[in-house]
Amino acid sequence: MSTITESVDVEVPVSTAYNQWTQFEEFPKFMEGVEQIRQVDATHTHWVTRFGGVTREFDATITEQHPDERVAWTSDSGPDHAGVITFHRLGDAHTRVTAQMDIDPEGFAENVADKLGLLDRRVKGDMKRFKEFVERTGTETGAWRGDVDRPGS
C-alpha cells in the first residue's frame, strides 16, 4: 500500500474549488488516464481508467462529504484505494486543495509505476491540471452541496 499526498493552491474561492471537485463526471478533463466516470447516485460512482495500455473499471463509494471541507472515498471493486480531498480557505479567492490517497497497485504495470514514482507524478499532474481547469473560467461547471456523514457517525 502506498500513500500519496499532493497539494495545489488555486486562485478561486473555496466554494468554487469544492463545487468543481464534486463534478466527478468532469474528471476526465483534467485527470490523466481517467476515461469516464458515471455518478450512479449521491454516494456511488463508476470509473473507467486506462493505465499502461490496460483498461480497468471499478466502483467507489463516497464515505464522507462536507461542503467546502472534504470529500472522502473508498473503492468497492477493482484496485484497492481510498482517499480524501480537503479544501482550505487561504483567502477570499485563494484555496489550498490537498489530495491524500492510499493505493494498493493492482497488476504488473501499476506496481512498476508505483515503484518508479509514476503514480505520485500522475497525481501531481492531475492536481496541476485541476488548478488550470478551475482557474480558466473562475467558476464551477456545477455543484453538489449535500452532506455525507462518515459511517458510524
Coordinates of N, CA and C in Angstrom, one line a residue:
M1 N 0.9 -1.2 0.0 CA 0.0 0.0 0.0 C 0.9 1.2 0.0
S2 N 0.6 2.2 -0.9 CA 1.4 3.4 -1.0 C 0.5 4.6 -0.6
T3 N 1.0 5.6 0.0 CA 0.3 6.8 0.3 C 0.9 7.9 -0.5
I4 N 0.0 8.6 -1.2 CA 0.3 9.8 -2.0 C -0.4 11.0 -1.4
T5 N 0.4 12.1 -1.2 CA -0.2 13.3 -0.7 C 0.3 14.4 -1.7
E6 N -0.6 15.2 -2.1 CA -0.3 16.3 -3.1 C -1.2 17.5 -2.8
S7 N -0.7 18.7 -2.8 CA -1.5 19.9 -2.6 C -1.3 20.9 -3.8
V8 N -2.3 21.7 -4.1 CA -2.2 22.7 -5.1 C -3.0 23.9 -4.6
D9 N -2.4 25.1 -4.7 CA -3.2 26.3 -4.4 C -3.8 26.8 -5.7
V10 N -5.1 27.1 -5.5 CA -5.9 27.6 -6.7 C -6.4 29.0 -6.4
E11 N -6.5 29.8 -7.4 CA -6.9 31.2 -7.3 C -8.4 31.3 -7.5
V12 N -9.2 30.6 -6.7 CA -10.7 30.7 -6.7 C -11.1 30.5 -5.3
P13 N -12.3 31.0 -5.0 CA -12.9 30.8 -3.6 C -13.0 29.3 -3.3
V14 N -13.0 29.0 -2.0 CA -13.1 27.6 -1.5 C -14.3 27.0 -2.1
S15 N -15.5 27.7 -2.1 CA -16.7 27.1 -2.6 C -16.6 26.7 -4.1
T16 N -15.9 27.5 -4.9 CA -15.7 27.2 -6.3 C -14.9 26.0 -6.5
A17 N -13.8 25.9 -5.7 CA -12.9 24.7 -5.8 C -13.7 23.4 -5.4
Y18 N -14.4 23.5 -4.3 CA -15.1 22.4 -3.8 C -16.2 22.0 -4.8
N19 N -17.0 23.0 -5.2 CA -18.1 22.7 -6.1 C -17.6 22.0 -7.4
Q20 N -16.5 22.4 -7.9 CA -16.0 21.8 -9.1 C -15.5 20.4 -8.8
W21 N -14.9 20.1 -7.7 CA -14.5 18.8 -7.3 C -15.6 17.8 -7.2
T22 N -16.8 18.3 -6.9 CA -18.0 17.4 -6.8 C -18.6 17.0 -8.1
Q23 N -18.0 17.6 -9.2 CA -18.5 17.2 -10.5 C -17.6 16.1 -11.1
F24 N -17.8 14.9 -10.5 CA -17.0 13.7 -10.9 C -16.9 13.4 -12.3
E25 N -18.0 13.6 -13.0 CA -18.1 13.3 -14.5 C -17.2 14.2 -15.3
E26 N -16.7 15.3 -14.7 CA -15.8 16.2 -15.4 C -14.3 15.8 -15.2
F27 N -14.0 14.8 -14.3 CA -12.6 14.4 -14.0 C -11.8 14.1 -15.2
P28 N -12.4 13.4 -16.3 CA -11.6 13.1 -17.4 C -11.0 14.3 -18.1
K29 N -11.5 15.5 -17.9 CA -11.0 16.7 -18.5 C -9.6 17.1 -17.9
F30 N -9.3 16.6 -16.6 CA -8.1 17.0 -16.0 C -7.3 15.9 -15.4
M31 N -7.9 14.7 -15.3 CA -7.2 13.5 -14.8 C -6.7 12.6 -15.8
E32 N -5.4 12.4 -15.9 CA -4.7 11.6 -16.9 C -5.2 10.1 -16.6
G33 N -5.5 9.4 -17.7 CA -5.9 8.0 -17.5 C -7.3 7.7 -17.1
V34 N -8.1 8.8 -16.8 CA -9.5 8.6 -16.4 C -10.3 8.8 -17.7
E35 N -10.9 7.8 -18.2 CA -11.7 7.9 -19.4 C -13.1 8.3 -19.2
Q36 N -13.7 7.8 -18.1 CA -15.1 8.1 -17.8 C -15.4 7.9 -16.4
I37 N -16.3 8.7 -15.8 CA -16.9 8.5 -14.5 C -18.3 8.7 -14.6
R38 N -19.1 7.8 -14.1 CA -20.5 7.9 -14.1 C -21.0 8.0 -12.6
Q39 N -21.7 9.1 -12.3 CA -22.3 9.3 -11.0 C -23.5 8.4 -10.9
V40 N -23.5 7.4 -10.2 CA -24.6 6.4 -10.1 C -25.7 7.0 -9.2
D41 N -25.3 7.5 -8.0 CA -26.3 8.2 -7.1 C -25.4 9.1 -6.3
A42 N -26.0 9.7 -5.2 CA -25.3 10.7 -4.4 C -24.0 10.2 -3.8
T43 N -23.8 8.9 -3.6 CA -22.6 8.4 -2.9 C -21.8 7.3 -3.7
H44 N -22.3 7.0 -4.9 CA -21.6 6.0 -5.7 C -21.2 6.4 -7.1
T45 N -20.0 6.0 -7.5 CA -19.5 6.4 -8.8 C -19.0 5.1 -9.5
H46 N -19.0 5.1 -10.8 CA -18.4 4.0 -11.6 C -17.3 4.6 -12.5
W47 N -16.1 4.1 -12.4 CA -14.9 4.6 -13.1 C -14.5 3.7 -14.2
V48 N -14.0 4.3 -15.3 CA -13.3 3.6 -16.3 C -11.9 4.3 -16.5
T49 N -10.8 3.6 -16.2 CA -9.5 4.1 -16.3 C -8.6 3.3 -17.3
R50 N -7.6 4.0 -17.7 CA -6.6 3.3 -18.6 C -5.2 3.7 -18.1
F51 N -4.4 2.6 -17.9 CA -3.0 2.8 -17.4 C -2.1 1.8 -18.1
G52 N -1.1 2.2 -18.7 CA -0.2 1.2 -19.3 C -0.8 0.3 -20.3
G53 N -1.8 0.8 -21.0 CA -2.5 0.0 -22.0 C -3.6 -0.9 -21.5
V54 N -3.8 -0.9 -20.2 CA -4.8 -1.7 -19.5 C -6.0 -0.9 -19.1
T55 N -7.2 -1.3 -19.5 CA -8.4 -0.6 -19.1 C -9.0 -1.3 -17.9
R56 N -9.3 -0.5 -16.9 CA -9.9 -1.1 -15.7 C -11.2 -0.3 -15.4
E57 N -12.2 -1.1 -14.8 CA -13.4 -0.5 -14.4 C -13.6 -0.8 -12.9
F58 N -14.1 0.2 -12.1 CA -14.3 -0.1 -10.7 C -15.4 0.8 -10.2
D59 N -15.9 0.5 -9.0 CA -16.9 1.3 -8.4 C -16.3 1.9 -7.1
A60 N -16.7 3.1 -6.7 CA -16.2 3.7 -5.5 C -17.4 4.3 -4.7
T61 N -17.3 4.4 -3.4 CA -18.3 5.0 -2.6 C -17.7 6.2 -1.9
I62 N -18.5 7.3 -1.9 CA -18.1 8.5 -1.1 C -18.5 8.2 0.3
T63 N -17.5 8.2 1.2 CA -17.7 7.8 2.6 C -18.0 9.0 3.5
E64 N -17.6 10.2 3.0 CA -17.8 11.4 3.8 C -17.7 12.6 2.9
Q65 N -18.6 13.5 3.1 CA -18.6 14.7 2.2 C -19.2 15.9 3.0
H66 N -18.5 17.0 3.1 CA -18.9 18.2 3.8 C -18.6 19.4 2.9
P67 N -19.6 20.2 2.5 CA -19.3 21.3 1.6 C -18.2 22.2 2.1
D68 N -17.3 22.5 1.2 CA -16.2 23.4 1.3 C -15.1 22.9 2.3
E69 N -15.2 21.6 2.7 CA -14.3 21.0 3.6 C -13.6 19.7 3.1
R70 N -14.4 18.7 2.7 CA -13.8 17.4 2.3 C -14.7 16.5 1.5
V71 N -14.0 15.7 0.8 CA -14.7 14.6 0.1 C -13.8 13.4 0.3
A72 N -14.3 12.3 0.9 CA -13.6 11.1 1.1 C -14.2 9.9 0.4
W73 N -13.4 8.9 0.0 CA -14.0 7.8 -0.8 C -13.2 6.5 -0.5
T74 N -13.8 5.4 -0.9 CA -13.1 4.2 -0.9 C -13.6 3.4 -2.1
S75 N -12.7 2.5 -2.6 CA -13.1 1.7 -3.8 C -13.9 0.5 -3.3
D76 N -14.8 0.1 -4.1 CA -15.7 -1.1 -3.8 C -15.2 -2.3 -4.5
S77 N -14.6 -2.0 -5.7 CA -14.1 -3.1 -6.5 C -12.9 -2.6 -7.3
G78 N -12.2 -3.5 -8.0 CA -11.0 -3.1 -8.7 C -9.9 -2.8 -7.8
P79 N -9.0 -1.9 -8.3 CA -7.8 -1.6 -7.4 C -8.2 -1.1 -6.1
D80 N -7.5 -1.6 -5.0 CA -7.8 -1.2 -3.7 C -7.2 0.2 -3.4
H81 N -8.1 1.2 -3.2 CA -7.7 2.5 -2.8 C -8.7 3.3 -2.1
A82 N -8.3 4.3 -1.4 CA -9.2 5.2 -0.6 C -8.4 6.5 -0.4
G83 N -9.2 7.6 -0.2 CA -8.6 8.8 0.0 C -9.5 9.9 0.4
V84 N -8.9 11.1 0.6 CA -9.7 12.3 1.0 C -9.1 13.5 0.2
I85 N -10.0 14.4 -0.2 CA -9.6 15.7 -0.8 C -10.1 16.7 0.2
T86 N -9.2 17.6 0.7 CA -9.6 18.6 1.6 C -9.4 20.0 1.0
F87 N -10.2 20.9 1.4 CA -10.2 22.3 0.9 C -10.0 23.2 2.0
H88 N -9.0 24.1 1.9 CA -8.6 25.0 2.9 C -8.6 26.4 2.4
R89 N -9.5 27.3 3.0 CA -9.6 28.7 2.6 C -8.3 29.4 3.0
L90 N -7.6 30.0 2.1 CA -6.4 30.8 2.3 C -6.7 32.3 2.2
G91 N -7.8 32.6 1.6 CA -8.2 34.0 1.4 C -9.5 34.0 0.6
D92 N -10.1 35.1 0.4 CA -11.4 35.2 -0.3 C -11.4 34.5 -1.7
A93 N -10.3 34.5 -2.4 CA -10.2 33.9 -3.7 C -8.9 33.1 -3.8
H94 N -8.6 32.4 -2.7 CA -7.4 31.6 -2.7 C -7.7 30.3 -1.8
T95 N -7.5 29.1 -2.4 CA -7.8 27.9 -1.7 C -6.7 26.9 -1.9
R96 N -6.4 26.1 -0.9 CA -5.5 25.0 -1.0 C -6.3 23.7 -1.1
V97 N -6.0 22.9 -2.1 CA -6.7 21.7 -2.3 C -5.7 20.6 -2.1
T98 N -5.9 19.7 -1.1 CA -5.0 18.6 -0.8 C -5.6 17.3 -1.1
A99 N -4.9 16.4 -1.8 CA -5.3 15.0 -2.0 C -4.4 14.1 -1.2
Q100 N -5.0 13.2 -0.5 CA -4.3 12.2 0.2 C -4.9 10.8 -0.1
M101 N -4.1 9.9 -0.7 CA -4.7 8.7 -1.2 C -3.8 7.5 -0.7
D102 N -4.5 6.4 -0.4 CA -3.8 5.2 -0.1 C -4.2 4.3 -1.3
I103 N -3.1 3.8 -2.0 CA -3.3 3.0 -3.2 C -2.6 1.7 -3.0
D104 N -3.2 0.5 -3.3 CA -2.6 -0.7 -3.4 C -2.6 -1.1 -4.9
P105 N -1.5 -0.9 -5.6 CA -1.5 -1.1 -7.0 C -1.9 -2.5 -7.4
E106 N -2.6 -2.7 -8.5 CA -3.1 -4.0 -8.9 C -2.5 -4.3 -10.3
G107 N -1.8 -5.4 -10.5 CA -1.2 -5.7 -11.8 C 0.2 -5.2 -11.9
F108 N 0.9 -5.8 -12.9 CA 2.3 -5.5 -13.1 C 2.6 -4.1 -13.4
A109 N 1.8 -3.5 -14.4 CA 2.1 -2.1 -14.8 C 1.9 -1.1 -13.6
E110 N 0.9 -1.3 -12.8 CA 0.6 -0.4 -11.7 C 1.7 -0.5 -10.7
N111 N 2.2 -1.8 -10.4 CA 3.2 -2.0 -9.4 C 4.5 -1.4 -9.8
V112 N 4.9 -1.5 -11.1 CA 6.1 -0.9 -11.6 C 6.0 0.6 -11.5
A113 N 4.9 1.1 -12.0 CA 4.6 2.6 -11.9 C 4.8 3.1 -10.5
D114 N 4.2 2.4 -9.5 CA 4.3 2.8 -8.1 C 5.8 2.9 -7.7
K115 N 6.5 1.8 -8.0 CA 7.9 1.7 -7.6 C 8.8 2.8 -8.2
L116 N 8.4 3.2 -9.4 CA 9.2 4.2 -10.1 C 8.7 5.7 -9.8
G117 N 7.7 5.8 -9.0 CA 7.2 7.1 -8.6 C 6.2 7.7 -9.6
L118 N 5.8 6.9 -10.6 CA 4.9 7.4 -11.7 C 3.5 7.8 -11.1
L119 N 3.0 7.0 -10.1 CA 1.7 7.3 -9.6 C 1.8 8.7 -8.9
D120 N 2.8 8.9 -8.1 CA 3.0 10.2 -7.5 C 3.0 11.4 -8.5
R121 N 3.7 11.2 -9.6 CA 3.8 12.2 -10.6 C 2.5 12.4 -11.3
R122 N 1.7 11.3 -11.5 CA 0.4 11.4 -12.1 C -0.5 12.2 -11.3
V123 N -0.5 12.0 -10.0 CA -1.4 12.7 -9.1 C -1.0 14.2 -9.1
K124 N 0.3 14.5 -9.0 CA 0.8 15.8 -9.1 C 0.3 16.5 -10.4
G125 N 0.4 15.8 -11.5 CA -0.1 16.4 -12.8 C -1.6 16.6 -12.7
D126 N -2.3 15.7 -12.2 CA -3.8 15.8 -12.1 C -4.1 17.1 -11.3
M127 N -3.5 17.3 -10.2 CA -3.8 18.4 -9.3 C -3.4 19.7 -10.1
K128 N -2.3 19.7 -10.8 CA -1.9 20.9 -11.6 C -3.0 21.2 -12.7
R129 N -3.4 20.1 -13.3 CA -4.5 20.3 -14.4 C -5.8 20.7 -13.8
F130 N -6.1 20.3 -12.5 CA -7.3 20.8 -11.8 C -7.2 22.3 -11.6
K131 N -6.1 22.7 -11.2 CA -5.9 24.1 -10.9 C -6.1 24.9 -12.2
E132 N -5.5 24.5 -13.3 CA -5.7 25.2 -14.6 C -7.2 25.1 -15.1
F133 N -7.8 24.0 -14.9 CA -9.2 23.8 -15.3 C -10.1 24.8 -14.5
V134 N -10.0 24.8 -13.2 CA -10.9 25.6 -12.4 C -10.6 27.1 -12.5
E135 N -9.3 27.4 -12.7 CA -9.0 28.9 -12.8 C -9.3 29.4 -14.2
R136 N -9.4 28.6 -15.2 CA -9.6 29.0 -16.6 C -10.8 30.0 -16.6
T137 N -11.9 29.6 -16.0 CA -13.1 30.4 -16.0 C -13.4 31.1 -14.7
G138 N -12.8 30.5 -13.6 CA -13.0 31.1 -12.3 C -14.4 30.7 -11.7
T139 N -15.0 29.8 -12.4 CA -16.3 29.3 -11.9 C -16.4 27.8 -12.1
E140 N -17.4 27.2 -11.4 CA -17.5 25.8 -11.5 C -18.5 25.4 -12.6
T141 N -18.5 24.1 -13.0 CA -19.4 23.6 -14.0 C -20.7 23.1 -13.4
G142 N -20.7 23.0 -12.1 CA -21.9 22.5 -11.3 C -21.5 22.4 -9.9
A143 N -22.4 21.9 -9.1 CA -22.1 21.7 -7.6 C -23.1 20.7 -7.0
W144 N -22.6 20.0 -6.0 CA -23.4 19.2 -5.2 C -23.0 19.6 -3.8
R145 N -24.0 20.1 -3.0 CA -23.7 20.7 -1.7 C -24.2 19.8 -0.6
G146 N -24.6 18.6 -0.9 CA -25.1 17.7 0.2 C -24.0 17.2 1.2
D147 N -24.5 16.8 2.3 CA -23.6 16.2 3.3 C -23.7 14.7 3.3
V148 N -22.5 14.1 3.5 CA -22.5 12.6 3.7 C -21.7 12.4 4.9
D149 N -22.3 11.9 6.0 CA -21.6 11.7 7.2 C -20.8 10.4 7.2
R150 N -19.7 10.4 7.8 CA -18.8 9.2 7.9 C -19.6 8.1 8.5
P151 N -19.4 6.8 8.0 CA -20.2 5.7 8.6 C -19.9 5.6 10.1
G152 N -20.9 5.4 10.9 CA -20.8 5.2 12.3 C -20.9 6.6 13.0
S153 N -21.0 7.7 12.3 CA -21.1 9.0 13.0 C -22.5 9.3 13.5

